[in-house]
Amino acid sequence: MRRIPVKLFLMAAAVLLLAGGCGRGGFDEDRKEFNWPVMGTYANLNVFRPKADEALLITKSAFEEVNTELSVFAPESGVARLNASAGNGEYVQLGRYAVKVLRESGRYYEESGGAFNPAVGPLVEAWGFFRGGGAGYFPPDASVIAKTKPLCDFREVELKDDGIARLPRAGMRLDFGAIAKGYAVDVAYERLKAAGYSNFLVNLGGNMRCAGTRDAEDGAWRVAVRNPRKELEGEPLGMLMLTNGMSVATSGDYEQHYEYDGRRYSHIIDPRTGESARGVAQVTVVARAAMEADALSTACFVLGAEASRGLLETHPGSGALFIMVDDAGGFEFEMVGGFADWFEPEMDGFGNAQ
Ligand code: ADP
Ligand code: MG
C-alpha cells in the first residue's frame, strides 16, 4: 500500500468524477457525448458514431428497467412492494434484476462483515436521510438507534429460489441506493457490448464503466478524480486511466449530509453500530464491474482504509483511493490495492498541503 500523507485544513467540498480529457486520437471527431437526468442524478454516455443515438436508447432503457424493479421511490417496484409488505407475512415476487442485486448484496454483506447492508433503510431514515433529507436534521438519540438497529438485520431477509422474497418484521426496509446504480451501469454495458459497441463509457451518477479504449493513440479512458478543494473545473487530484471493462465508483460525505454541533453527518450508516459512518471523507474504488465498484465504495467508506485492505484483496483488479478525515478536519490520502497502477496523481493540486 502506498501512503501519501497530506494534511489539509479545509472544508470538505464536493468531489466528483468527471469523464475527462479532450480527444487527441483519430476517433474523436466521431465520438458523441450525451448527458441526461435520471434516477435522481445525472447520466452520461460517451460513444462512437455511427449508431450513437441507438446506443443512447439502449442505455436509457437499461437504466429504466433496473430502476423500475429496484427503486424505493417508484411505489410499484418489486422492492417498494416488498418494503410495503414488511411484517405482514406475505411473499412478494421480485424481478430478475432485483433478485440478482439482492443475492449479490448478500455476498457483499458477508464479505464486508456487515459494513455493506441494504437492510439499513430504517437507520438511514432515523438519521434523516430518506427522501432527500439532510439540512435541518439532527442525529437521533441512542434510544432511537437501539430501537431501530434490530430492524436492519440483513440475515432476516428471506429470498426463495423462485425469486419471491419477504421481510419478516414490520418496519424493515431494503434500500439499494449503494449498489443499484452500479448494477444499472453493468446492465447497460452488457447490452451495448451485445449490440456490437466496443468503445464507450457509461456513467450513472459517478458510477462508470468503460469498454475498449477512448481513442487510437493512448488508449485509456481518462477519468478525473476531483480535488475537493478546487472548483469543479479546477485541477483534479489526478487522472484514472481505464480500459476494457474497468469501472469506478465514489462514495463521499459531501453529497447528502448535514452538520450539527460542528460535526458532519453523512448518509452512509455503519450498520454495525447504527451511527453515521465517520473517518472517511471520500473513497474512490476501481473494480472490474460497476456493481462491484459501487458496493465496495460504500463498504470501504464504512470500514476505512485499514480495514478495507482484506476486502479489496478478495476482489482481483480492484483498488481504492481513500481520503481519510480526522476530528480536527485534517485529511490524509491512502491508496490501497492496485489503485496506483491506474492513477496518475497530480498532487500539485494540493498547493496548501501541510
Ligand atoms: P451515492 O448515494 O453517492 O450513490 P453510495 O453508493 O455510497 O453513494 O450509496 C449510499 C446510499 O446507500 C445511501 O443513500 C443509503 O441509501 C444507502 N446506505 C447507507 N449506508 C449503507 C450501508 N452501510 N450499506 C448499504 N447501503 C447503505
Ligand atoms: Mg456505493
Coordinates of C-alpha atoms and ligand atoms in Angstrom, one line a residue:
M1 CA 0.0 0.0 0.0
R2 CA 1.3 3.5 -0.8
R3 CA 0.6 6.1 1.7
I4 CA 0.6 9.8 0.8
P5 CA 0.1 11.8 4.0
V6 CA -1.3 15.2 3.1
K7 CA -2.8 17.3 5.8
L8 CA -5.4 19.7 4.6
F9 CA -7.3 22.1 6.7
L10 CA -10.3 23.0 4.8
M11 CA -14.0 22.3 4.5
A12 CA -14.7 19.1 2.7
A13 CA -16.2 20.2 -0.6
A14 CA -17.8 18.2 -3.3
V15 CA -15.6 15.7 -5.1
L16 CA -16.9 14.3 -8.4
L17 CA -15.6 12.1 -11.1
L18 CA -15.7 13.6 -14.5
A19 CA -15.2 11.9 -17.8
G20 CA -12.3 13.9 -18.8
G21 CA -9.8 14.7 -21.5
C22 CA -10.4 16.0 -24.9
G23 CA -9.6 13.7 -27.7
R24 CA -6.3 13.6 -29.5
G25 CA -6.8 10.4 -31.4
G26 CA -8.3 10.0 -34.8
F27 CA -11.6 8.6 -33.4
D28 CA -12.6 11.7 -31.5
E29 CA -14.4 13.7 -34.1
D30 CA -16.6 10.6 -34.4
R31 CA -17.2 10.5 -30.6
K32 CA -20.6 11.7 -29.3
E33 CA -21.4 12.6 -25.7
F34 CA -24.9 12.5 -24.2
N35 CA -25.9 13.9 -20.8
W36 CA -29.3 13.5 -19.2
P37 CA -31.0 13.4 -15.8
V38 CA -32.2 10.0 -14.4
M39 CA -32.8 8.2 -11.1
G40 CA -32.4 11.4 -9.1
T41 CA -29.0 12.0 -10.6
Y42 CA -27.3 12.6 -13.9
A43 CA -26.2 10.1 -16.6
N44 CA -23.6 10.4 -19.3
L45 CA -22.7 8.3 -22.3
N46 CA -19.6 8.6 -24.5
V47 CA -19.9 6.5 -27.6
F48 CA -18.6 6.5 -31.2
R49 CA -20.6 7.0 -34.3
P50 CA -22.2 5.6 -36.3
K51 CA -25.3 4.5 -34.3
A52 CA -24.5 6.7 -31.3
D53 CA -28.2 7.6 -31.0
E54 CA -29.2 3.9 -30.9
A55 CA -26.6 3.4 -28.1
L56 CA -28.3 6.1 -26.1
L57 CA -31.7 4.3 -26.4
I58 CA -30.2 1.1 -25.3
T59 CA -28.6 2.7 -22.2
K60 CA -31.7 4.6 -21.3
S61 CA -33.9 1.6 -21.4
A62 CA -31.4 -0.5 -19.3
F63 CA -31.4 2.2 -16.6
E64 CA -35.2 2.4 -16.8
E65 CA -35.7 -1.3 -16.4
V66 CA -33.4 -1.7 -13.4
N67 CA -34.9 1.4 -11.8
T68 CA -38.4 0.0 -12.3
E69 CA -37.5 -3.1 -10.3
L70 CA -35.3 -1.6 -7.6
S71 CA -36.3 2.0 -6.9
V72 CA -37.7 2.5 -3.4
F73 CA -39.4 5.7 -4.7
A74 CA -41.5 4.0 -7.5
P75 CA -44.4 2.5 -5.5
E76 CA -44.9 -0.3 -8.0
S77 CA -41.3 -1.6 -8.0
G78 CA -40.7 -5.0 -6.6
V79 CA -38.5 -3.6 -3.8
A80 CA -41.1 -0.9 -2.9
R81 CA -43.8 -3.6 -2.6
L82 CA -41.5 -5.8 -0.6
N83 CA -40.9 -2.9 1.8
A84 CA -44.6 -2.1 2.0
S85 CA -45.4 -5.7 2.9
A86 CA -42.8 -6.0 5.7
G87 CA -44.2 -7.9 8.6
N88 CA -47.5 -8.9 7.0
G89 CA -46.3 -12.4 6.3
E90 CA -46.8 -12.3 2.5
Y91 CA -44.1 -13.0 0.0
V92 CA -43.5 -10.7 -2.9
Q93 CA -42.4 -11.7 -6.4
L94 CA -39.2 -9.9 -7.4
G95 CA -38.0 -9.4 -11.0
R96 CA -34.7 -10.9 -12.2
Y97 CA -32.7 -7.7 -11.7
A98 CA -33.9 -7.3 -8.1
V99 CA -33.2 -10.9 -7.4
K100 CA -29.7 -10.6 -8.8
V101 CA -28.9 -7.4 -6.8
L102 CA -30.4 -8.9 -3.6
R103 CA -28.2 -12.0 -4.0
E104 CA -25.1 -10.0 -4.8
S105 CA -25.8 -7.8 -1.8
G106 CA -25.8 -10.9 0.4
R107 CA -22.3 -11.6 -0.8
Y108 CA -21.1 -8.1 -0.1
Y109 CA -22.8 -8.1 3.3
E110 CA -20.8 -11.3 4.3
E111 CA -17.5 -10.2 2.7
S112 CA -17.6 -6.8 4.5
G113 CA -18.6 -8.2 7.9
G114 CA -21.9 -6.3 7.7
A115 CA -20.4 -2.9 6.7
F116 CA -22.4 -3.1 3.4
N117 CA -26.0 -3.8 4.3
P118 CA -29.0 -2.8 2.2
A119 CA -31.3 -3.6 5.1
V120 CA -30.0 -0.4 6.7
G121 CA -33.1 1.5 5.4
P122 CA -34.7 2.2 8.8
L123 CA -31.4 3.6 10.2
V124 CA -30.9 5.8 7.1
E125 CA -34.4 7.2 7.8
A126 CA -33.7 7.6 11.5
W127 CA -30.7 9.7 10.6
G128 CA -32.9 11.9 8.4
F129 CA -31.7 10.7 5.0
F130 CA -34.7 9.2 3.4
R131 CA -36.3 11.0 0.5
G132 CA -33.7 13.7 0.3
G133 CA -33.4 14.6 3.9
G134 CA -30.4 16.4 5.1
A135 CA -30.5 20.1 6.1
G136 CA -32.4 20.7 9.2
Y137 CA -32.0 17.2 10.6
F138 CA -30.1 16.2 13.7
P139 CA -28.7 12.9 15.0
P140 CA -31.1 10.5 16.6
D141 CA -30.5 9.8 20.3
A142 CA -29.1 6.5 21.5
S143 CA -32.6 5.0 22.3
V144 CA -33.8 5.6 18.8
I145 CA -30.7 3.9 17.3
A146 CA -31.1 1.0 19.7
K147 CA -34.8 0.5 18.8
T148 CA -34.1 0.8 15.0
K149 CA -31.0 -1.4 14.7
P150 CA -32.8 -4.7 15.1
L151 CA -34.9 -3.8 12.0
C152 CA -31.7 -3.8 10.0
D153 CA -30.6 -7.4 10.2
F154 CA -29.9 -8.4 6.6
R155 CA -29.8 -12.1 7.5
E156 CA -33.5 -11.9 8.3
V157 CA -34.3 -11.1 4.6
E158 CA -35.9 -14.1 3.0
L159 CA -35.3 -14.9 -0.7
K160 CA -36.5 -18.2 -2.2
D161 CA -35.2 -19.8 -5.4
D162 CA -38.2 -18.7 -7.5
G163 CA -37.5 -15.1 -6.7
I164 CA -40.1 -14.5 -4.0
A165 CA -39.0 -12.5 -1.0
R166 CA -40.2 -11.5 2.4
L167 CA -39.2 -9.1 5.1
P168 CA -40.3 -10.8 8.3
R169 CA -40.6 -7.8 10.6
A170 CA -42.8 -4.7 10.3
G171 CA -40.6 -1.7 9.8
M172 CA -37.9 -3.5 7.9
R173 CA -36.9 -1.7 4.7
L174 CA -34.4 -2.5 1.9
D175 CA -32.5 0.3 0.3
F176 CA -30.3 -0.5 -2.7
G177 CA -29.0 3.1 -3.0
A178 CA -25.4 1.8 -2.6
I179 CA -25.5 -0.8 -5.4
A180 CA -28.4 -0.3 -7.8
K181 CA -26.8 2.5 -9.9
G182 CA -23.6 0.4 -10.4
Y183 CA -25.7 -2.5 -11.4
A184 CA -27.7 -0.4 -13.9
V185 CA -24.4 0.6 -15.5
D186 CA -23.4 -3.1 -15.8
V187 CA -26.7 -3.9 -17.5
A188 CA -26.3 -1.1 -20.0
Y189 CA -22.7 -2.1 -20.6
E190 CA -23.6 -5.7 -21.3
R191 CA -26.4 -4.7 -23.7
L192 CA -24.2 -2.3 -25.6
K193 CA -21.5 -4.9 -25.9
A194 CA -24.1 -7.4 -27.1
A195 CA -25.3 -4.9 -29.7
G196 CA -21.8 -4.6 -31.1
Y197 CA -20.5 -1.5 -29.5
S198 CA -16.8 -1.8 -28.4
N199 CA -15.6 1.6 -27.4
F200 CA -17.8 3.6 -24.9
L201 CA -18.1 4.9 -21.4
V202 CA -21.3 4.8 -19.4
N203 CA -21.7 7.0 -16.3
L204 CA -24.6 7.0 -13.9
G205 CA -24.1 9.4 -11.0
G206 CA -20.4 8.8 -10.9
N207 CA -20.7 5.0 -11.3
M208 CA -18.8 4.4 -14.5
R209 CA -17.8 1.5 -16.7
C210 CA -15.8 1.8 -19.9
A211 CA -15.4 -0.6 -22.9
G212 CA -12.4 -0.8 -25.1
T213 CA -10.4 2.4 -25.4
R214 CA -11.0 6.1 -25.7
D215 CA -9.1 6.7 -28.9
A216 CA -6.5 5.2 -31.1
E217 CA -3.5 6.9 -29.6
D218 CA -3.1 6.5 -25.8
G219 CA -6.0 4.1 -25.4
A220 CA -7.2 4.7 -21.9
W221 CA -10.4 6.4 -21.0
R222 CA -9.4 9.3 -18.7
V223 CA -11.4 9.9 -15.6
A224 CA -10.6 12.8 -13.4
V225 CA -10.8 12.4 -9.6
R226 CA -11.7 15.9 -8.5
N227 CA -9.7 17.8 -5.9
P228 CA -12.1 18.5 -3.0
R229 CA -10.6 22.0 -2.6
K230 CA -10.9 23.1 -6.1
E231 CA -13.8 24.3 -8.2
L232 CA -15.4 21.7 -10.5
E233 CA -13.2 22.9 -13.3
G234 CA -10.1 23.2 -11.1
E235 CA -7.1 20.9 -11.0
P236 CA -8.1 17.3 -10.2
L237 CA -6.4 15.1 -7.6
G238 CA -5.3 13.0 -10.5
M239 CA -6.4 11.0 -13.5
L240 CA -7.6 7.4 -13.7
M241 CA -6.7 5.6 -16.8
L242 CA -9.3 2.9 -17.5
T243 CA -9.8 0.4 -20.3
N244 CA -11.6 -2.7 -21.3
G245 CA -14.5 -3.1 -18.8
M246 CA -12.9 -1.4 -15.8
S247 CA -15.2 0.5 -13.6
V248 CA -15.1 3.2 -10.9
A249 CA -17.4 4.5 -8.2
T250 CA -17.1 7.0 -5.4
S251 CA -18.8 7.4 -2.0
G252 CA -18.4 10.7 -0.3
D253 CA -19.5 12.6 2.8
Y254 CA -20.4 15.6 0.7
E255 CA -23.5 14.5 -1.2
Q256 CA -26.2 14.0 1.3
H257 CA -25.1 15.3 4.7
Y258 CA -25.8 17.8 7.4
E259 CA -23.8 19.5 10.1
Y260 CA -24.8 19.5 13.7
D261 CA -22.9 20.8 16.6
G262 CA -19.8 21.2 14.5
R263 CA -19.8 17.7 13.2
R264 CA -20.6 16.4 9.7
Y265 CA -23.1 13.5 9.4
S266 CA -23.2 11.6 6.1
H267 CA -25.9 9.5 4.5
I268 CA -23.7 6.4 4.8
I269 CA -24.5 4.5 8.0
D270 CA -22.3 2.0 9.8
P271 CA -24.9 -0.8 10.3
R272 CA -22.8 -2.5 12.9
T273 CA -23.1 0.5 15.3
G274 CA -26.1 2.3 13.9
E275 CA -24.0 5.5 13.7
S276 CA -23.4 7.7 10.7
A277 CA -20.1 6.5 9.3
R278 CA -17.0 8.7 10.1
G279 CA -13.4 8.8 9.4
V280 CA -13.6 8.8 5.6
A281 CA -14.4 11.9 3.5
Q282 CA -14.4 10.1 0.2
V283 CA -13.4 6.8 -1.3
T284 CA -13.0 6.1 -5.0
V285 CA -12.9 2.4 -5.9
V286 CA -11.8 0.9 -9.2
A287 CA -13.1 -2.6 -9.9
R288 CA -13.8 -5.0 -12.8
A289 CA -17.6 -4.2 -12.9
A290 CA -19.7 -1.2 -11.9
M291 CA -21.8 -3.0 -9.3
E292 CA -18.7 -4.3 -7.7
A293 CA -17.1 -0.8 -7.5
D294 CA -20.4 0.7 -6.2
A295 CA -20.9 -1.9 -3.4
L296 CA -17.2 -1.8 -2.5
S297 CA -17.1 2.0 -2.3
T298 CA -19.9 2.1 0.3
A299 CA -18.4 -0.8 2.2
C300 CA -14.9 0.9 2.2
F301 CA -16.4 4.1 3.3
V302 CA -17.8 2.4 6.4
L303 CA -14.7 0.3 7.0
G304 CA -11.9 2.9 6.5
A305 CA -8.7 2.3 4.7
E306 CA -7.0 -0.2 7.0
A307 CA -10.0 -2.5 7.5
S308 CA -10.8 -2.4 3.7
R309 CA -7.5 -3.9 2.7
G310 CA -8.6 -7.6 3.1
L311 CA -11.9 -6.9 1.4
L312 CA -10.2 -5.3 -1.6
E313 CA -7.7 -8.2 -1.8
T314 CA -10.5 -10.6 -2.3
H315 CA -11.6 -8.6 -5.4
P316 CA -8.9 -9.1 -8.1
G317 CA -8.4 -6.0 -10.2
S318 CA -9.7 -3.6 -7.6
G319 CA -8.1 -0.8 -5.7
A320 CA -9.2 2.3 -3.8
L321 CA -8.1 5.9 -3.0
F322 CA -9.2 6.9 0.5
I323 CA -9.4 10.5 1.7
M324 CA -9.4 10.0 5.5
V325 CA -10.5 12.9 7.7
D326 CA -9.8 13.3 11.4
D327 CA -11.8 15.1 14.0
A328 CA -9.9 18.3 13.6
G329 CA -10.7 18.3 9.8
G330 CA -7.2 17.2 8.7
F331 CA -7.1 15.0 5.6
E332 CA -4.8 12.1 4.7
F333 CA -4.7 10.1 1.5
E334 CA -4.2 6.4 1.1
M335 CA -4.1 4.2 -1.9
V336 CA -5.0 0.5 -1.4
G337 CA -4.7 -2.4 -3.7
G338 CA -4.0 -1.8 -7.4
F339 CA -5.2 1.8 -7.4
A340 CA -1.8 3.4 -8.0
D341 CA -1.4 1.3 -11.2
W342 CA -4.2 3.2 -12.9
F343 CA -3.8 6.6 -11.2
E344 CA -1.7 9.5 -12.3
P345 CA -1.5 11.8 -9.3
E346 CA -1.5 15.5 -10.0
M347 CA -0.6 16.4 -6.4
D348 CA 0.3 19.9 -7.4
G349 CA -3.4 20.4 -6.8
F350 CA -2.6 20.4 -3.1
G351 CA -0.9 23.7 -3.0
N352 CA -1.6 24.3 0.7
A353 CA -0.7 20.8 1.8
Q354 CA 1.0 20.8 5.2
Ligands
ADP1 P1 -24.3 7.5 -3.5 O1 -25.5 8.0 -2.7 O2 -23.5 8.7 -3.9 O3 -24.7 6.6 -4.7 P2 -23.3 5.2 -2.2 O4 -23.2 4.3 -3.4 O5 -22.3 5.1 -1.2 O6 -23.4 6.7 -2.5 O7 -24.7 4.8 -1.5 C1 -25.2 5.5 -0.4 C2 -26.7 5.1 -0.1 O8 -26.8 3.7 0.3 C3 -27.3 5.9 1.0 O9 -28.0 7.0 0.5 C4 -28.3 4.9 1.6 O10 -29.5 4.9 0.8 C5 -27.6 3.6 1.4 N1 -26.7 3.2 2.5 C6 -26.3 3.9 3.6 N2 -25.5 3.2 4.4 C7 -25.4 2.0 3.8 C8 -24.6 0.8 4.1 N3 -23.8 0.7 5.2 N4 -24.8 -0.3 3.3 C9 -25.6 -0.3 2.2 N5 -26.3 0.8 1.9 C10 -26.2 1.9 2.6
MG2 MG -22.0 2.5 -3.5

